[in-house]
Amino acid sequence: MRVGVALLLTAALVTWVMHLSMERGRLAVYPRVDDVIYMARGAELWRAGQEGWERGGVASAVKGLVRDWKREPPHSPWASACAAMGYGVFGVKDWAAYVFTGVPVLAFVLAVGRIGRRAGGRCGWRALLLMVCGASAPFLAASVQNLKPDYCAGILGAIGMMLLLRGPLFWGSWKRLCWAGAMFGLALLAKPAMMMPTGLLCLGTVGICVVRDVVLGEARERWAWMVWRAGRGFGLVVATAIVVALPHYALSWGHVWAYTMQVLDWESYAATGTGWDRALYYLTGPGGKLMLDGARGLAAMGGLIVGYGVFCAVWRVRRRSMYFAAMVCAVVMAWAGPTLATAKISQFAAAFDALLWLVGLYAAAGMVGGLHQKRGAVWGMAAWVIVLLTAAIWMPTFAMHWSNASDPQRESWMQRTGLVRDVYAAALAAARDRGAEKREALVVLAGSPSELGRPLMEYWAVRDGIRVRVHEIRRIPTVGEGSAETPESIALRNLGEGDVVLVGEPGTSMTRPKPVTAGADEFYLGIARGHLGLELAGRVVDPVTGKVREVYRKKLSALDTARP
């Protein structure tokens, strides 16, 4: 029954969020931000598997996937695989990439259902009620709206932490410990760039469990035997995590390490403001508002945690109190890690958000179950009040681009979406006019970054059944002192290599301008207009700024080449 209810809740949440996203969220405009990166990589994986299947069945499809995986390892195996699975089932459509984002949601709701068994009740109706409450967590809706792996990694990491915290480590079941390790291993696959924080959460949770078991006297033998039991639990968790995550890391360790170092060097995402602002970033600040609905989430879950602490103190249940104290320590640890880090992004504390909810619902289930065991009308009424308050405390909330259809920004975004699609259509027509659909076309994007970047071009090319290789040239060429070449000659050669060249006037992009690309738009637009080997294939006017984007194609005659 719990599995069936979890499936229904997950399907309802995913369908509802995707519907709203199509109306006024990410799916209402062209794929952008980080989502398009995972969508493009997923589309390439889908195409590699599809072509392998057509050549020789399952074995050939697997070989094609492995070959493409090694060629360009995805930043997130989970997000890219999520998109690829959606394309395989529903076709290459924007919304298909988001369907399987419901898998972490299902895992979280099932974890809540297992925790909810402590509440008792016939047919487990109290557990089902807690599952409904758990499915309304704001970060779950955000995880469906955003194709970002941080949510999945955080949810799986929190489930792994909870599996460790709910039972003894020294004498714990090897199945439970292996399941916890598997959750951490899957979290490492979901977001390889966060392997250090995920590993620290795993080690920190094991350490908390060791201290808890020692205080409770779980190891009654000699110190050597206690060390052995602790090592056994730690080894089972870590070994399982390594086995689960090893295939991807073995194929792409160099890429994973380089990208991890790049993420850790994100100075542009460093938090500003006072120390108090940074401390509250994931509580009531920008991160807390998106993932917890701010103070309302903290008040709800914090109230349940404090209430259960009082309950344990009143009834003097030492063992239960120690287990719950360990959970609270783990929550504080999960909050302190991203808070102390320099980079601040709302999704970085997903493990803290998910663990806070799991511990809060664990507290609700513990209070309801404990009061249910006490006979009498007063205790029964108290149990009912706690259940009803816990179930009714939430209204699912999450951020969208526009609050309603009349928002002034909506029309601007729709116009921008039309511009991006028109420029791509002109580039696609130019590529096909030159027979580029029969081979891999080289598309050169010259000038400052724009919405139609490499990932979006590659994703739409897979959708439309053509092969492209995108080369981005963002800066004006530089030459050394005494060189015979000039920036113009280098630009003429670079643009002449492309089958299709996209340039635009300054001010046609909604992306943040960068000093290193200053003057690049005017420079490359002038080069393209005077290039003897290129001809104008399309011209699109930006409805917002009045600026133009121009698409050039290579001339058929090999004699029409530019000379410096």
PDB file of C-alpha atoms in Angstrom, residues 8-257:
ATOM      1  CA  LEU A   8       0.463   8.040  -6.991  1.00  0.00           C
ATOM      2  CA  LEU A   9       1.875  10.973  -5.022  1.00  0.00           C
ATOM      3  CA  THR A  10       5.004  11.120  -7.201  1.00  0.00           C
ATOM      4  CA  ALA A  11       3.009  10.951 -10.438  1.00  0.00           C
ATOM      5  CA  ALA A  12       0.659  13.692  -9.214  1.00  0.00           C
ATOM      6  CA  LEU A  13       3.520  15.969  -8.144  1.00  0.00           C
ATOM      7  CA  VAL A  14       5.520  15.514 -11.361  1.00  0.00           C
ATOM      8  CA  THR A  15       2.454  16.062 -13.555  1.00  0.00           C
ATOM      9  CA  TRP A  16       1.350  19.150 -11.637  1.00  0.00           C
ATOM     10  CA  VAL A  17       4.800  20.791 -11.594  1.00  0.00           C
ATOM     11  CA  MET A  18       5.409  20.089 -15.296  1.00  0.00           C
ATOM     12  CA  HIS A  19       2.001  21.537 -16.156  1.00  0.00           C
ATOM     13  CA  LEU A  20       2.760  24.754 -14.292  1.00  0.00           C
ATOM     14  CA  SER A  21       6.256  24.842 -15.772  1.00  0.00           C
ATOM     15  CA  MET A  22       4.793  24.680 -19.290  1.00  0.00           C
ATOM     16  CA  GLU A  23       2.507  27.594 -18.432  1.00  0.00           C
ATOM     17  CA  ARG A  24       4.909  29.896 -16.616  1.00  0.00           C
ATOM     18  CA  GLY A  25       8.166  28.107 -15.843  1.00  0.00           C
ATOM     19  CA  ARG A  26      11.204  26.715 -17.572  1.00  0.00           C
ATOM     20  CA  LEU A  27       9.244  24.686 -20.100  1.00  0.00           C
ATOM     21  CA  ALA A  28       7.445  27.811 -21.310  1.00  0.00           C
ATOM     22  CA  VAL A  29      10.650  29.118 -22.918  1.00  0.00           C
ATOM     23  CA  TYR A  30      13.640  27.648 -24.693  1.00  0.00           C
ATOM     24  CA  PRO A  31      15.945  25.315 -22.673  1.00  0.00           C
ATOM     25  CA  ARG A  32      18.429  27.413 -20.771  1.00  0.00           C
ATOM     26  CA  VAL A  33      20.747  27.766 -17.740  1.00  0.00           C
ATOM     27  CA  ASP A  34      22.223  24.429 -16.609  1.00  0.00           C
ATOM     28  CA  ASP A  35      19.232  22.386 -17.789  1.00  0.00           C
ATOM     29  CA  VAL A  36      20.178  22.649 -21.457  1.00  0.00           C
ATOM     30  CA  ILE A  37      23.644  21.213 -20.751  1.00  0.00           C
ATOM     31  CA  TYR A  38      22.179  18.006 -19.333  1.00  0.00           C
ATOM     32  CA  MET A  39      19.484  17.905 -22.024  1.00  0.00           C
ATOM     33  CA  ALA A  40      22.082  18.160 -24.786  1.00  0.00           C
ATOM     34  CA  ARG A  41      24.303  15.475 -23.298  1.00  0.00           C
ATOM     35  CA  GLY A  42      21.304  13.220 -22.715  1.00  0.00           C
ATOM     36  CA  ALA A  43      20.206  13.661 -26.326  1.00  0.00           C
ATOM     37  CA  GLU A  44      23.656  12.620 -27.557  1.00  0.00           C
ATOM     38  CA  LEU A  45      23.624   9.537 -25.330  1.00  0.00           C
ATOM     39  CA  TRP A  46      20.159   8.664 -26.578  1.00  0.00           C
ATOM     40  CA  ARG A  47      21.299   8.981 -30.185  1.00  0.00           C
ATOM     41  CA  ALA A  48      24.398   6.841 -29.553  1.00  0.00           C
ATOM     42  CA  GLY A  49      22.293   4.091 -27.988  1.00  0.00           C
ATOM     43  CA  GLN A  50      19.646   4.327 -30.705  1.00  0.00           C
ATOM     44  CA  GLU A  51      22.183   4.037 -33.512  1.00  0.00           C
ATOM     45  CA  GLY A  52      23.902   1.126 -31.776  1.00  0.00           C
ATOM     46  CA  TRP A  53      20.581  -0.657 -31.351  1.00  0.00           C
ATOM     47  CA  GLU A  54      19.791  -0.248 -35.038  1.00  0.00           C
ATOM     48  CA  ARG A  55      23.207  -1.633 -36.003  1.00  0.00           C
ATOM     49  CA  GLY A  56      23.348  -4.731 -33.804  1.00  0.00           C
ATOM     50  CA  GLY A  57      20.890  -4.884 -30.925  1.00  0.00           C
ATOM     51  CA  VAL A  58      21.576  -4.632 -27.210  1.00  0.00           C
ATOM     52  CA  ALA A  59      25.317  -5.377 -27.278  1.00  0.00           C
ATOM     53  CA  SER A  60      25.972  -2.765 -29.953  1.00  0.00           C
ATOM     54  CA  ALA A  61      23.800  -0.215 -28.110  1.00  0.00           C
ATOM     55  CA  VAL A  62      25.814  -0.715 -24.909  1.00  0.00           C
ATOM     56  CA  LYS A  63      29.093  -0.332 -26.811  1.00  0.00           C
ATOM     57  CA  GLY A  64      27.842   2.834 -28.434  1.00  0.00           C
ATOM     58  CA  LEU A  65      26.811   4.270 -25.080  1.00  0.00           C
ATOM     59  CA  VAL A  66      30.154   3.435 -23.457  1.00  0.00           C
ATOM     60  CA  ARG A  67      32.059   4.895 -26.391  1.00  0.00           C
ATOM     61  CA  ASP A  68      30.061   8.120 -26.313  1.00  0.00           C
ATOM     62  CA  TRP A  69      30.320   8.248 -22.507  1.00  0.00           C
ATOM     63  CA  LYS A  70      34.114   8.056 -22.670  1.00  0.00           C
ATOM     64  CA  ARG A  71      34.274  10.605 -25.504  1.00  0.00           C
ATOM     65  CA  GLU A  72      32.694  13.300 -23.343  1.00  0.00           C
ATOM     66  CA  PRO A  73      31.858  12.182 -19.797  1.00  0.00           C
ATOM     67  CA  PRO A  74      28.689  13.933 -18.573  1.00  0.00           C
ATOM     68  CA  HIS A  75      29.004  16.397 -15.715  1.00  0.00           C
ATOM     69  CA  SER A  76      26.153  14.522 -14.030  1.00  0.00           C
ATOM     70  CA  PRO A  77      25.492  10.891 -14.987  1.00  0.00           C
ATOM     71  CA  TRP A  78      22.074  11.124 -13.313  1.00  0.00           C
ATOM     72  CA  ALA A  79      20.829  14.309 -15.003  1.00  0.00           C
ATOM     73  CA  SER A  80      22.088  13.251 -18.438  1.00  0.00           C
ATOM     74  CA  ALA A  81      20.706   9.724 -18.024  1.00  0.00           C
ATOM     75  CA  CYS A  82      17.421  11.206 -16.793  1.00  0.00           C
ATOM     76  CA  ALA A  83      17.101  13.186 -20.023  1.00  0.00           C
ATOM     77  CA  ALA A  84      18.221  10.226 -22.171  1.00  0.00           C
ATOM     78  CA  MET A  85      15.639   7.908 -20.579  1.00  0.00           C
ATOM     79  CA  GLY A  86      12.917  10.481 -21.141  1.00  0.00           C
ATOM     80  CA  TYR A  87      13.874  10.815 -24.805  1.00  0.00           C
ATOM     81  CA  GLY A  88      13.967   7.050 -25.206  1.00  0.00           C
ATOM     82  CA  VAL A  89      10.433   6.651 -23.865  1.00  0.00           C
ATOM     83  CA  PHE A  90       8.674   9.805 -25.088  1.00  0.00           C
ATOM     84  CA  GLY A  91      10.872  11.098 -27.922  1.00  0.00           C
ATOM     85  CA  VAL A  92      13.168  14.118 -28.027  1.00  0.00           C
ATOM     86  CA  LYS A  93      10.895  16.738 -26.471  1.00  0.00           C
ATOM     87  CA  ASP A  94      11.768  19.365 -23.884  1.00  0.00           C
ATOM     88  CA  TRP A  95       9.333  18.066 -21.265  1.00  0.00           C
ATOM     89  CA  ALA A  96      10.505  14.460 -21.674  1.00  0.00           C
ATOM     90  CA  ALA A  97      13.809  15.309 -19.970  1.00  0.00           C
ATOM     91  CA  TYR A  98      11.968  16.145 -16.729  1.00  0.00           C
ATOM     92  CA  VAL A  99       9.755  13.066 -16.394  1.00  0.00           C
ATOM     93  CA  PHE A 100      12.296  10.898 -14.590  1.00  0.00           C
ATOM     94  CA  THR A 101      13.162  13.642 -12.116  1.00  0.00           C
ATOM     95  CA  GLY A 102      10.365  11.986 -10.146  1.00  0.00           C
ATOM     96  CA  VAL A 103      12.617   9.034  -9.232  1.00  0.00           C
ATOM     97  CA  PRO A 104      14.343  10.848  -6.301  1.00  0.00           C
ATOM     98  CA  VAL A 105      10.914  12.131  -5.240  1.00  0.00           C
ATOM     99  CA  LEU A 106       9.639   8.550  -5.133  1.00  0.00           C
ATOM    100  CA  ALA A 107      12.661   7.477  -3.076  1.00  0.00           C
ATOM    101  CA  PHE A 108      12.070  10.294  -0.593  1.00  0.00           C
ATOM    102  CA  VAL A 109       8.345   9.549  -0.201  1.00  0.00           C
ATOM    103  CA  LEU A 110       9.082   5.843   0.314  1.00  0.00           C
ATOM    104  CA  ALA A 111      11.647   6.766   2.979  1.00  0.00           C
ATOM    105  CA  VAL A 112       9.007   8.879   4.720  1.00  0.00           C
ATOM    106  CA  GLY A 113       6.579   5.962   4.525  1.00  0.00           C
ATOM    107  CA  ARG A 114       9.068   3.636   6.185  1.00  0.00           C
ATOM    108  CA  ILE A 115       9.738   6.177   8.919  1.00  0.00           C
ATOM    109  CA  GLY A 116       5.988   6.675   9.343  1.00  0.00           C
ATOM    110  CA  ARG A 117       5.473   3.074  10.453  1.00  0.00           C
ATOM    111  CA  ARG A 118       6.534   4.230  13.911  1.00  0.00           C
ATOM    112  CA  ALA A 119       3.249   6.146  14.137  1.00  0.00           C
ATOM    113  CA  GLY A 120       1.205   2.913  14.265  1.00  0.00           C
ATOM    114  CA  GLY A 121      -2.483   2.805  13.334  1.00  0.00           C
ATOM    115  CA  ARG A 122      -4.537   0.221  11.520  1.00  0.00           C
ATOM    116  CA  CYS A 123      -3.469  -0.380   7.919  1.00  0.00           C
ATOM    117  CA  GLY A 124      -0.705   2.165   8.492  1.00  0.00           C
ATOM    118  CA  TRP A 125      -3.009   5.106   7.780  1.00  0.00           C
ATOM    119  CA  ARG A 126      -0.882   7.457   9.869  1.00  0.00           C
ATOM    120  CA  ALA A 127       2.175   6.549   7.804  1.00  0.00           C
ATOM    121  CA  LEU A 128       0.211   7.268   4.621  1.00  0.00           C
ATOM    122  CA  LEU A 129      -0.793  10.643   6.005  1.00  0.00           C
ATOM    123  CA  LEU A 130       2.835  11.467   6.746  1.00  0.00           C
ATOM    124  CA  MET A 131       3.719  10.430   3.183  1.00  0.00           C
ATOM    125  CA  VAL A 132       1.235  12.970   1.852  1.00  0.00           C
ATOM    126  CA  CYS A 133       2.846  15.597   4.068  1.00  0.00           C
ATOM    127  CA  GLY A 134       6.336  14.567   2.935  1.00  0.00           C
ATOM    128  CA  ALA A 135       5.384  14.757  -0.744  1.00  0.00           C
ATOM    129  CA  SER A 136       4.488  18.433  -0.308  1.00  0.00           C
ATOM    130  CA  ALA A 137       8.042  19.497   0.649  1.00  0.00           C
ATOM    131  CA  PRO A 138       9.021  22.576  -1.418  1.00  0.00           C
ATOM    132  CA  PHE A 139      12.411  21.181  -2.451  1.00  0.00           C
ATOM    133  CA  LEU A 140      10.694  18.185  -4.092  1.00  0.00           C
ATOM    134  CA  ALA A 141       8.704  20.481  -6.390  1.00  0.00           C
ATOM    135  CA  ALA A 142      11.866  22.452  -7.132  1.00  0.00           C
ATOM    136  CA  SER A 143      13.704  19.219  -7.979  1.00  0.00           C
ATOM    137  CA  VAL A 144      11.119  18.434 -10.673  1.00  0.00           C
ATOM    138  CA  GLN A 145      11.120  21.935 -12.109  1.00  0.00           C
ATOM    139  CA  ASN A 146      14.949  22.052 -12.373  1.00  0.00           C
ATOM    140  CA  LEU A 147      16.985  19.455 -14.225  1.00  0.00           C
ATOM    141  CA  LYS A 148      19.820  19.846 -11.744  1.00  0.00           C
ATOM    142  CA  PRO A 149      21.556  16.918 -10.038  1.00  0.00           C
ATOM    143  CA  ASP A 150      22.036  18.706  -6.706  1.00  0.00           C
ATOM    144  CA  TYR A 151      18.519  17.797  -5.609  1.00  0.00           C
ATOM    145  CA  CYS A 152      18.926  14.109  -6.388  1.00  0.00           C
ATOM    146  CA  ALA A 153      22.340  13.943  -4.706  1.00  0.00           C
ATOM    147  CA  GLY A 154      21.009  15.713  -1.618  1.00  0.00           C
ATOM    148  CA  ILE A 155      17.905  13.526  -1.312  1.00  0.00           C
ATOM    149  CA  LEU A 156      19.835  10.281  -1.733  1.00  0.00           C
ATOM    150  CA  GLY A 157      22.550  11.439   0.668  1.00  0.00           C
ATOM    151  CA  ALA A 158      19.931  12.343   3.292  1.00  0.00           C
ATOM    152  CA  ILE A 159      18.278   8.924   2.926  1.00  0.00           C
ATOM    153  CA  GLY A 160      21.676   7.260   3.394  1.00  0.00           C
ATOM    154  CA  MET A 161      22.335   9.340   6.509  1.00  0.00           C
ATOM    155  CA  MET A 162      18.929   8.455   7.916  1.00  0.00           C
ATOM    156  CA  LEU A 163      19.507   4.743   7.324  1.00  0.00           C
ATOM    157  CA  LEU A 164      22.691   4.955   9.386  1.00  0.00           C
ATOM    158  CA  LEU A 165      21.141   7.064  12.131  1.00  0.00           C
ATOM    159  CA  ARG A 166      18.050   4.921  12.670  1.00  0.00           C
ATOM    160  CA  GLY A 167      19.931   1.842  13.878  1.00  0.00           C
ATOM    161  CA  PRO A 168      23.148   0.812  15.618  1.00  0.00           C
ATOM    162  CA  LEU A 169      26.404   0.848  13.716  1.00  0.00           C
ATOM    163  CA  PHE A 170      28.291  -1.675  15.840  1.00  0.00           C
ATOM    164  CA  TRP A 171      25.644  -4.373  15.659  1.00  0.00           C
ATOM    165  CA  GLY A 172      23.713  -3.045  12.688  1.00  0.00           C
ATOM    166  CA  SER A 173      22.266  -5.264   9.989  1.00  0.00           C
ATOM    167  CA  TRP A 174      24.644  -5.607   7.078  1.00  0.00           C
ATOM    168  CA  LYS A 175      21.714  -5.098   4.690  1.00  0.00           C
ATOM    169  CA  ARG A 176      20.843  -1.738   6.208  1.00  0.00           C
ATOM    170  CA  LEU A 177      24.473  -0.623   6.141  1.00  0.00           C
ATOM    171  CA  CYS A 178      24.857  -1.718   2.524  1.00  0.00           C
ATOM    172  CA  TRP A 179      21.680   0.131   1.580  1.00  0.00           C
ATOM    173  CA  ALA A 180      23.073   3.260   3.219  1.00  0.00           C
ATOM    174  CA  GLY A 181      26.303   2.851   1.268  1.00  0.00           C
ATOM    175  CA  ALA A 182      24.330   2.380  -1.950  1.00  0.00           C
ATOM    176  CA  MET A 183      22.515   5.670  -1.323  1.00  0.00           C
ATOM    177  CA  PHE A 184      25.829   7.492  -0.895  1.00  0.00           C
ATOM    178  CA  GLY A 185      27.190   5.797  -4.027  1.00  0.00           C
ATOM    179  CA  LEU A 186      24.169   6.908  -6.046  1.00  0.00           C
ATOM    180  CA  ALA A 187      24.589  10.418  -4.637  1.00  0.00           C
ATOM    181  CA  LEU A 188      28.181  10.385  -5.919  1.00  0.00           C
ATOM    182  CA  LEU A 189      26.882   9.412  -9.353  1.00  0.00           C
ATOM    183  CA  ALA A 190      24.188  12.079  -9.304  1.00  0.00           C
ATOM    184  CA  LYS A 191      26.672  14.912  -8.707  1.00  0.00           C
ATOM    185  CA  PRO A 192      30.330  13.873  -9.111  1.00  0.00           C
ATOM    186  CA  ALA A 193      31.486  17.474  -8.669  1.00  0.00           C
ATOM    187  CA  MET A 194      30.144  17.321  -5.091  1.00  0.00           C
ATOM    188  CA  MET A 195      32.036  14.149  -4.210  1.00  0.00           C
ATOM    189  CA  MET A 196      33.949  15.880  -1.418  1.00  0.00           C
ATOM    190  CA  PRO A 197      30.882  17.210   0.451  1.00  0.00           C
ATOM    191  CA  THR A 198      29.082  13.884  -0.072  1.00  0.00           C
ATOM    192  CA  GLY A 199      32.068  11.959   1.275  1.00  0.00           C
ATOM    193  CA  LEU A 200      32.332  14.262   4.286  1.00  0.00           C
ATOM    194  CA  LEU A 201      28.626  13.781   5.056  1.00  0.00           C
ATOM    195  CA  CYS A 202      29.126  10.021   4.933  1.00  0.00           C
ATOM    196  CA  LEU A 203      32.195  10.084   7.190  1.00  0.00           C
ATOM    197  CA  GLY A 204      30.597  12.594   9.561  1.00  0.00           C
ATOM    198  CA  THR A 205      27.459  10.477   9.944  1.00  0.00           C
ATOM    199  CA  VAL A 206      29.496   7.352  10.645  1.00  0.00           C
ATOM    200  CA  GLY A 207      31.441   9.285  13.289  1.00  0.00           C
ATOM    201  CA  ILE A 208      28.227  10.472  14.947  1.00  0.00           C
ATOM    202  CA  CYS A 209      26.935   6.898  15.018  1.00  0.00           C
ATOM    203  CA  VAL A 210      30.182   5.660  16.607  1.00  0.00           C
ATOM    204  CA  VAL A 211      29.961   8.242  19.411  1.00  0.00           C
ATOM    205  CA  ARG A 212      26.297   7.458  19.969  1.00  0.00           C
ATOM    206  CA  ASP A 213      26.905   3.704  20.194  1.00  0.00           C
ATOM    207  CA  VAL A 214      29.805   4.185  22.609  1.00  0.00           C
ATOM    208  CA  VAL A 215      27.691   6.388  24.887  1.00  0.00           C
ATOM    209  CA  LEU A 216      24.862   3.871  24.837  1.00  0.00           C
ATOM    210  CA  GLY A 217      27.261   1.026  25.610  1.00  0.00           C
ATOM    211  CA  GLU A 218      26.569  -0.883  22.403  1.00  0.00           C
ATOM    212  CA  ALA A 219      30.127  -2.243  22.482  1.00  0.00           C
ATOM    213  CA  ARG A 220      30.355  -4.106  25.771  1.00  0.00           C
ATOM    214  CA  GLU A 221      33.523  -6.022  24.885  1.00  0.00           C
ATOM    215  CA  ARG A 222      37.117  -4.872  24.799  1.00  0.00           C
ATOM    216  CA  TRP A 223      38.290  -1.794  22.955  1.00  0.00           C
ATOM    217  CA  ALA A 224      39.875  -3.870  20.208  1.00  0.00           C
ATOM    218  CA  TRP A 225      36.565  -5.597  19.545  1.00  0.00           C
ATOM    219  CA  MET A 226      34.750  -2.234  19.536  1.00  0.00           C
ATOM    220  CA  VAL A 227      37.179  -0.894  16.952  1.00  0.00           C
ATOM    221  CA  TRP A 228      36.582  -3.995  14.866  1.00  0.00           C
ATOM    222  CA  ARG A 229      32.802  -3.533  14.967  1.00  0.00           C
ATOM    223  CA  ALA A 230      33.105   0.149  14.052  1.00  0.00           C
ATOM    224  CA  GLY A 231      35.471  -0.736  11.218  1.00  0.00           C
ATOM    225  CA  ARG A 232      33.022  -3.363   9.966  1.00  0.00           C
ATOM    226  CA  GLY A 233      30.177  -0.856   9.766  1.00  0.00           C
ATOM    227  CA  PHE A 234      32.355   1.794   8.157  1.00  0.00           C
ATOM    228  CA  GLY A 235      33.785  -0.711   5.666  1.00  0.00           C
ATOM    229  CA  LEU A 236      30.366  -1.965   4.566  1.00  0.00           C
ATOM    230  CA  VAL A 237      29.112   1.563   3.941  1.00  0.00           C
ATOM    231  CA  VAL A 238      32.199   2.812   2.102  1.00  0.00           C
ATOM    232  CA  ALA A 239      32.780  -0.381   0.101  1.00  0.00           C
ATOM    233  CA  THR A 240      29.193  -0.402  -1.166  1.00  0.00           C
ATOM    234  CA  ALA A 241      29.389   3.270  -2.117  1.00  0.00           C
ATOM    235  CA  ILE A 242      32.615   2.659  -4.043  1.00  0.00           C
ATOM    236  CA  VAL A 243      31.199  -0.345  -5.895  1.00  0.00           C
ATOM    237  CA  VAL A 244      28.109   1.613  -6.962  1.00  0.00           C
ATOM    238  CA  ALA A 245      30.010   4.716  -8.129  1.00  0.00           C
ATOM    239  CA  LEU A 246      33.132   3.008  -9.514  1.00  0.00           C
ATOM    240  CA  PRO A 247      32.090   2.449 -13.180  1.00  0.00           C
ATOM    241  CA  HIS A 248      31.633   6.141 -13.937  1.00  0.00           C
ATOM    242  CA  TYR A 249      34.716   7.272 -12.019  1.00  0.00           C
ATOM    243  CA  ALA A 250      36.854   4.576 -13.666  1.00  0.00           C
ATOM    244  CA  LEU A 251      35.782   5.720 -17.135  1.00  0.00           C
ATOM    245  CA  SER A 252      36.139   9.454 -16.529  1.00  0.00           C
ATOM    246  CA  TRP A 253      38.255  10.170 -13.471  1.00  0.00           C
ATOM    247  CA  GLY A 254      40.315  12.893 -15.155  1.00  0.00           C
ATOM    248  CA  HIS A 255      37.208  14.741 -16.286  1.00  0.00           C
ATOM    249  CA  VAL A 256      35.538  14.391 -12.866  1.00  0.00           C
ATOM    250  CA  TRP A 257      38.552  15.764 -11.015  1.00  0.00           C
TER     251      TRP A 257
END
